[in-house]
């Protein structure tokens, strides 16, 4: 069977992209290491590195010490050869980040800005983003901008289908991007956060991301990208029934996970402040300890269900996820007890990007577009 010119070009492009991904994951790497890690031939790696160097994405960085033969040349990534911006829009504030090709934060800003569908809001947002980019001095290195929006985003049809947070349904995405003078993409905030956590991890396999914020959401990461589902609602874990006939959820139904594991469940016990709740928990407050234990029992049931359903790692993130490494020892014990297959909870992972995950994930959509276009 012969290989068509189109298929051959696709293979070359994929090999080139994978070579760059491998270099981006390393501070310094030799051609021999690239050959071994990627399973590609020496001439293929040589050609890929040459092309990536000409594009300014990779540069030679001396040689390794000799091991008896010819010294191996060392190559390093030029991570800031291109940069991308990401924005997270919420009901009350805007977060903006600038990342390099590895998703590393180069610059960030956050400010209070009450969401509105009025023209003045979008004009102000556009001006804010332009000032942010200009202050960074990135010029034509900017690939574009990603927008993380709370809700169900249908990028193919250009619609924000449903956002309970922003109280919107079937709104054109062009409304959000009309004042942005760069290539722009929109995606759900929970999906963006999941992408940010998944990106750059060493051999992560598939992963479920559970976002424990003002609302409970999440994302399913498969084969290096987001699994969206037939109706773009994959990851809407907050509306899975946890306790039949239980607490009233904001969606109007009873017993949803959101009613038991949102950050609001905890912040409402500390005057509306989540940091205050954990500060009081840290100081040994008995009432907060009881609330936290109950919260973790419900969370353990939810995480165990996700693990049983998807059979992969589960990452807990969002506003509450920030605190789990410090306060989550009981959660692991509860998960080990609930695990029907092994007395083990090693599949639980803590978030790596606690604060700016959604904005970073939005920026990474532009990085991915760039990589796929190489």
Coordinates of C-alpha atoms in Angstrom, one line a residue:
X1 CA 0.0 0.0 0.0
X2 CA 1.5 3.4 -1.0
X3 CA 1.4 6.5 1.1
X4 CA -0.3 9.5 -0.4
X5 CA 1.5 12.8 -0.5
X6 CA -1.2 14.2 1.9
X7 CA -0.7 11.4 4.4
X8 CA 3.0 11.8 4.2
X9 CA 2.7 15.5 4.9
X10 CA 0.5 14.8 7.9
X11 CA 3.0 12.4 9.3
X12 CA 5.8 14.9 8.9
X13 CA 3.8 17.6 10.5
X14 CA 2.8 15.4 13.4
X15 CA 6.4 14.3 14.0
X16 CA 7.6 18.0 13.9
X17 CA 4.9 19.0 16.4
X18 CA 5.8 16.0 18.7
X19 CA 9.4 16.9 18.5
X20 CA 8.7 20.5 19.6
X21 CA 6.4 19.2 22.4
X22 CA 9.2 17.0 23.7
X23 CA 11.7 19.8 23.6
X24 CA 9.2 22.1 25.4
X25 CA 9.0 19.6 28.2
X26 CA 12.7 19.7 28.8
X27 CA 15.1 22.5 29.7
X28 CA 17.9 20.9 27.7
X29 CA 17.9 17.8 25.4
X30 CA 20.1 16.1 22.8
X31 CA 19.1 14.7 19.5
X32 CA 19.8 11.2 20.8
X33 CA 17.4 11.7 23.7
X34 CA 14.8 12.9 21.3
X35 CA 15.3 9.9 19.1
X36 CA 14.8 7.5 22.0
X37 CA 11.9 9.3 23.6
X38 CA 9.9 9.8 20.3
X39 CA 10.9 6.6 18.5
X40 CA 11.8 8.5 15.4
X41 CA 14.9 8.1 13.2
X42 CA 18.0 10.2 13.6
X43 CA 17.5 11.9 10.2
X44 CA 13.9 12.7 11.0
X45 CA 14.9 14.3 14.3
X46 CA 17.8 16.1 12.6
X47 CA 15.4 17.6 10.1
X48 CA 12.7 18.5 12.6
X49 CA 15.2 20.3 14.9
X50 CA 16.6 22.2 11.9
X51 CA 13.2 23.4 10.9
X52 CA 12.2 24.3 14.4
X53 CA 15.5 26.2 14.8
X54 CA 14.8 28.2 11.6
X55 CA 11.4 29.1 13.0
X56 CA 13.0 30.4 16.2
X57 CA 11.3 27.9 18.4
X58 CA 14.4 26.0 19.3
X59 CA 18.1 27.0 19.7
X60 CA 21.3 25.1 20.0
X61 CA 22.9 25.3 23.4
X62 CA 26.4 23.9 23.3
X63 CA 27.3 20.2 23.7
X64 CA 27.1 17.5 26.3
X65 CA 30.3 16.1 27.9
X66 CA 31.9 13.4 25.7
X67 CA 31.2 9.8 26.6
X68 CA 33.9 8.5 24.3
X69 CA 32.4 9.5 20.9
X70 CA 31.4 12.6 19.2
X71 CA 29.9 15.2 21.6
X72 CA 26.1 15.4 21.4
X73 CA 24.7 18.8 20.6
X74 CA 22.2 20.2 23.2
X75 CA 19.0 22.0 22.3
X76 CA 16.7 24.2 24.4
X77 CA 13.2 25.5 23.7
X78 CA 12.6 29.2 23.1
X79 CA 9.4 29.1 25.0
X80 CA 8.6 32.8 24.6
X81 CA 9.1 32.8 20.9
X82 CA 5.3 32.9 20.8
X83 CA 2.9 33.9 23.6
X84 CA -0.8 33.7 24.2
X85 CA -3.3 35.6 26.3
X86 CA -6.2 34.1 28.2
X87 CA -9.2 35.7 30.0
X88 CA -11.6 34.3 32.5
X89 CA -14.9 36.1 32.7
X90 CA -17.0 35.7 35.9
X91 CA -20.0 37.5 37.3
X92 CA -17.9 39.9 39.4
X93 CA -14.3 40.0 38.0
X94 CA -12.0 39.5 35.1
X95 CA -8.6 37.6 35.2
X96 CA -6.1 38.0 32.4
X97 CA -2.9 36.0 31.8
X98 CA -0.1 35.9 29.3
X99 CA 1.6 32.5 28.8
X100 CA 4.5 31.1 26.8
X101 CA 4.4 28.0 24.7
X102 CA 4.7 25.7 27.7
X103 CA 1.8 27.4 29.5
X104 CA 4.1 29.1 32.0
X105 CA 2.7 32.4 33.4
X106 CA 4.6 35.4 32.1
X107 CA 2.2 38.1 33.3
X108 CA -1.2 38.2 35.0
X109 CA -3.8 40.7 36.3
X110 CA -7.1 40.6 38.0
X111 CA -9.7 43.1 38.7
X112 CA -13.3 43.6 39.8
X113 CA -15.7 44.1 36.9
X114 CA -19.4 43.3 37.2
X115 CA -20.6 41.4 34.1
X116 CA -23.1 43.1 31.9
X117 CA -24.4 42.5 28.3
X118 CA -24.3 46.3 27.8
X119 CA -21.9 47.7 25.1
X120 CA -20.0 49.6 27.7
X121 CA -18.9 46.4 29.4
X122 CA -17.4 44.9 26.2
X123 CA -15.8 48.2 25.2
X124 CA -14.2 48.4 28.6
X125 CA -13.1 44.8 28.5
X126 CA -11.5 45.3 25.0
X127 CA -9.6 48.3 26.2
X128 CA -8.4 46.5 29.4
X129 CA -7.1 43.7 27.3
X130 CA -5.3 45.9 24.8
X131 CA -3.6 47.8 27.7
X132 CA -2.6 44.5 29.2
X133 CA -1.0 43.3 26.0
X134 CA 0.7 46.6 25.2
X135 CA 2.2 46.7 28.7
X136 CA 3.7 43.3 28.1
X137 CA 5.4 44.5 24.9
X138 CA 5.0 41.2 23.1
X139 CA 4.3 42.7 19.6
X140 CA 3.6 40.2 16.9
X141 CA 4.6 37.3 19.1
X142 CA 1.1 37.2 20.4
X143 CA -0.8 34.3 18.9
X144 CA -4.2 35.4 20.0
X145 CA -6.6 35.3 23.0
X146 CA -8.8 32.7 24.6
X147 CA -11.9 33.5 26.6
X148 CA -13.1 31.2 29.4
X149 CA -16.8 31.7 30.0
X150 CA -18.8 30.0 32.7
X151 CA -21.4 27.8 31.0
X152 CA -22.0 25.6 28.0
X153 CA -20.1 26.9 25.1
X154 CA -20.9 25.8 21.5
X155 CA -17.9 27.1 19.6
X156 CA -18.9 25.3 16.4
X157 CA -22.2 27.2 16.3
X158 CA -20.8 30.3 17.9
X159 CA -23.1 30.3 20.9
X160 CA -23.0 30.5 24.6
X161 CA -25.9 28.0 25.0
X162 CA -26.4 28.3 28.7
X163 CA -24.7 30.2 31.6
X164 CA -26.6 30.1 34.9
X165 CA -23.7 32.2 36.4
X166 CA -24.1 35.0 33.9
X167 CA -27.9 34.4 33.5
X168 CA -27.6 34.0 29.7
X169 CA -29.0 31.6 27.1
X170 CA -28.2 31.3 23.4
X171 CA -26.0 34.4 23.2
X172 CA -23.6 34.8 20.2
X173 CA -20.0 34.4 21.2
X174 CA -19.1 37.2 18.8
X175 CA -20.6 39.5 21.5
X176 CA -17.7 38.6 23.8
X177 CA -15.0 39.0 21.2
X178 CA -16.2 41.9 19.1
X179 CA -13.8 44.4 20.9
X180 CA -10.8 42.1 20.8
X181 CA -8.4 42.8 17.9
X182 CA -6.7 39.5 17.9
X183 CA -7.7 35.9 16.9
X184 CA -10.0 34.8 19.7
X185 CA -11.6 31.5 20.9
X186 CA -14.1 30.8 23.5
X187 CA -14.6 27.8 25.7
X188 CA -16.2 26.8 29.0
X189 CA -14.4 27.9 32.1
X190 CA -14.4 24.4 33.7
X191 CA -13.1 22.9 30.4
X192 CA -10.4 25.6 30.3
X193 CA -9.3 24.9 33.8
X194 CA -9.1 21.2 33.1
X195 CA -7.0 21.8 30.0
X196 CA -4.6 24.0 32.0
X197 CA -4.1 21.2 34.6
X198 CA -3.7 18.6 32.0
X199 CA -1.3 20.5 29.7
X200 CA 2.3 19.7 30.1
X201 CA 1.8 16.9 32.7
X202 CA 4.2 13.9 32.3
X203 CA 2.2 11.1 30.7
X204 CA -1.1 12.0 32.3
X205 CA -3.2 9.5 30.4
X206 CA -6.9 10.3 30.6
X207 CA -8.1 12.4 33.5
X208 CA -11.3 13.8 35.1
X209 CA -11.1 17.3 36.4
X210 CA -13.6 18.2 39.2
X211 CA -13.9 22.0 39.7
X212 CA -15.1 22.9 43.3
X213 CA -15.8 26.6 42.9
X214 CA -18.9 28.8 43.4
X215 CA -20.5 26.1 41.4
X216 CA -19.4 22.5 40.8
X217 CA -18.3 21.6 37.3
X218 CA -15.5 19.9 35.6
X219 CA -14.0 18.4 32.4
X220 CA -13.2 15.0 30.9
X221 CA -9.7 14.9 29.3
X222 CA -9.2 12.2 26.7
X223 CA -6.5 11.6 24.2
X224 CA -4.9 15.0 25.0
X225 CA -8.1 17.1 24.6
X226 CA -11.5 17.8 26.0
X227 CA -14.3 15.2 25.6
X228 CA -17.4 17.4 25.2
X229 CA -20.2 14.9 24.9
X230 CA -23.1 14.8 22.4
X231 CA -24.7 18.0 23.8
X232 CA -21.4 19.7 25.0
X233 CA -22.4 19.0 28.6
X234 CA -19.7 16.4 29.5
X235 CA -18.3 17.5 32.9
X236 CA -21.4 19.0 34.3
X237 CA -20.8 17.0 37.4
X238 CA -22.5 19.5 39.7
X239 CA -25.9 18.3 38.5
X240 CA -25.3 14.6 39.1
X241 CA -27.7 13.4 41.9
X242 CA -25.7 12.7 45.0
X243 CA -28.5 12.5 47.6
X244 CA -31.9 11.6 46.2
X245 CA -34.5 14.0 47.7
X246 CA -31.7 16.0 49.3
X247 CA -30.9 19.7 49.5
X248 CA -32.3 22.0 46.9
X249 CA -29.9 22.9 44.1
X250 CA -29.8 26.2 42.4
X251 CA -31.1 24.4 39.3
X252 CA -34.3 23.7 41.1
X253 CA -33.8 20.0 41.7
X254 CA -33.0 18.2 44.8
X255 CA -29.8 16.4 45.9
X256 CA -27.4 17.6 43.2
X257 CA -23.7 17.4 43.9
X258 CA -23.5 21.2 43.6
X259 CA -25.7 21.6 46.7
X260 CA -23.2 19.6 48.8
X261 CA -19.7 20.4 47.4
X262 CA -19.7 23.9 46.0
X263 CA -17.3 26.4 47.7
X264 CA -20.4 28.2 48.8
X265 CA -21.3 25.4 51.2
X266 CA -18.1 26.3 53.2
X267 CA -18.0 30.1 52.7
X268 CA -21.5 30.5 53.9
X269 CA -20.3 29.3 57.3
X270 CA -17.7 32.0 57.5
X271 CA -19.5 35.2 56.5
X272 CA -19.2 34.5 52.8
X273 CA -15.4 34.1 52.8
X274 CA -13.8 30.8 51.8
X275 CA -10.3 31.9 53.1
X276 CA -11.9 32.8 56.4
X277 CA -13.4 29.3 56.7
X278 CA -10.1 27.7 56.2
X279 CA -8.3 30.1 58.6
X280 CA -10.8 29.2 61.3
X281 CA -10.4 25.5 60.4
X282 CA -6.7 25.9 60.7
X283 CA -7.1 27.5 64.2
X284 CA -9.0 24.5 65.4
X285 CA -12.6 25.7 65.3
X286 CA -14.8 22.7 66.3
X287 CA -17.8 23.8 64.3
X288 CA -15.7 24.3 61.1
X289 CA -14.1 20.9 61.6
X290 CA -17.5 19.2 61.7
X291 CA -18.6 21.1 58.6
X292 CA -15.4 20.2 56.8
X293 CA -15.7 16.5 57.7
X294 CA -19.3 16.4 56.4
X295 CA -18.2 18.2 53.2
X296 CA -15.3 15.6 52.6
X297 CA -17.7 12.7 53.1
X298 CA -19.9 14.0 50.3
X299 CA -16.9 14.9 48.2
X300 CA -15.4 11.4 48.7
X301 CA -18.7 9.8 47.4
X302 CA -18.6 12.1 44.3
X303 CA -14.9 11.5 43.6
X304 CA -15.3 7.7 44.0
X305 CA -18.2 7.7 41.6
X306 CA -16.1 9.5 39.0
X307 CA -13.2 7.1 39.5
X308 CA -15.5 4.1 39.2
X309 CA -17.2 5.5 36.0
X310 CA -14.1 6.7 34.2
X311 CA -11.3 4.4 35.6
X312 CA -8.7 7.2 35.5
X313 CA -7.1 9.8 37.7
X314 CA -9.4 12.4 39.2
X315 CA -8.1 15.9 39.9
X316 CA -9.8 18.1 42.4
X317 CA -9.4 21.8 41.6
X318 CA -11.2 25.1 41.8
X319 CA -11.5 27.4 44.9
X320 CA -11.7 24.4 47.4
X321 CA -9.1 22.4 45.5
X322 CA -6.5 25.0 46.5
X323 CA -6.8 23.8 50.2
X324 CA -7.0 20.1 49.7
X325 CA -3.2 19.5 49.9
X326 CA -3.2 21.0 53.3
X327 CA -6.6 19.8 54.6
X328 CA -7.3 16.7 52.5
X329 CA -5.8 13.9 54.4
X330 CA -9.2 12.6 55.6
X331 CA -10.4 12.7 51.9
X332 CA -7.8 10.2 50.9
X333 CA -8.7 7.9 53.8
X334 CA -12.4 8.1 52.9
X335 CA -11.6 7.4 49.2
X336 CA -9.5 4.3 50.1
X337 CA -12.4 3.0 52.2
X338 CA -14.8 3.5 49.3
X339 CA -12.6 2.1 46.6
X340 CA -14.4 -1.2 45.6
X341 CA -11.3 -2.6 43.8
X342 CA -8.2 -1.6 46.0
X343 CA -7.7 0.0 49.3
X344 CA -6.1 2.9 47.5
X345 CA -6.6 6.6 46.7
X346 CA -3.5 7.4 44.8
X347 CA -5.6 8.2 41.8
X348 CA -6.7 11.5 43.4
X349 CA -4.6 14.4 42.2
X350 CA -4.4 17.9 43.6
X351 CA -4.6 20.9 41.3
X352 CA -1.3 22.5 40.1
X353 CA -2.7 25.8 39.0
X354 CA -5.0 26.8 41.9
X355 CA -5.9 30.4 41.0
X356 CA -5.6 31.2 37.3
X357 CA -6.3 27.8 35.7
X358 CA -9.3 28.8 33.5
X359 CA -7.5 31.8 32.1
X360 CA -4.3 29.8 31.4
X361 CA -6.4 27.0 29.8
X362 CA -8.1 29.6 27.5
X363 CA -4.6 30.9 26.4
X364 CA -3.5 27.3 25.7
X365 CA -6.2 27.0 23.0
X366 CA -4.2 29.5 21.0
X367 CA -1.0 27.6 21.7
X368 CA -2.6 24.4 20.5
X369 CA -3.8 26.0 17.3
X370 CA -0.3 27.3 16.6
X371 CA 1.3 23.9 17.3
X372 CA -1.2 22.1 15.1
X373 CA -0.5 24.6 12.3
X374 CA 3.2 24.1 12.2

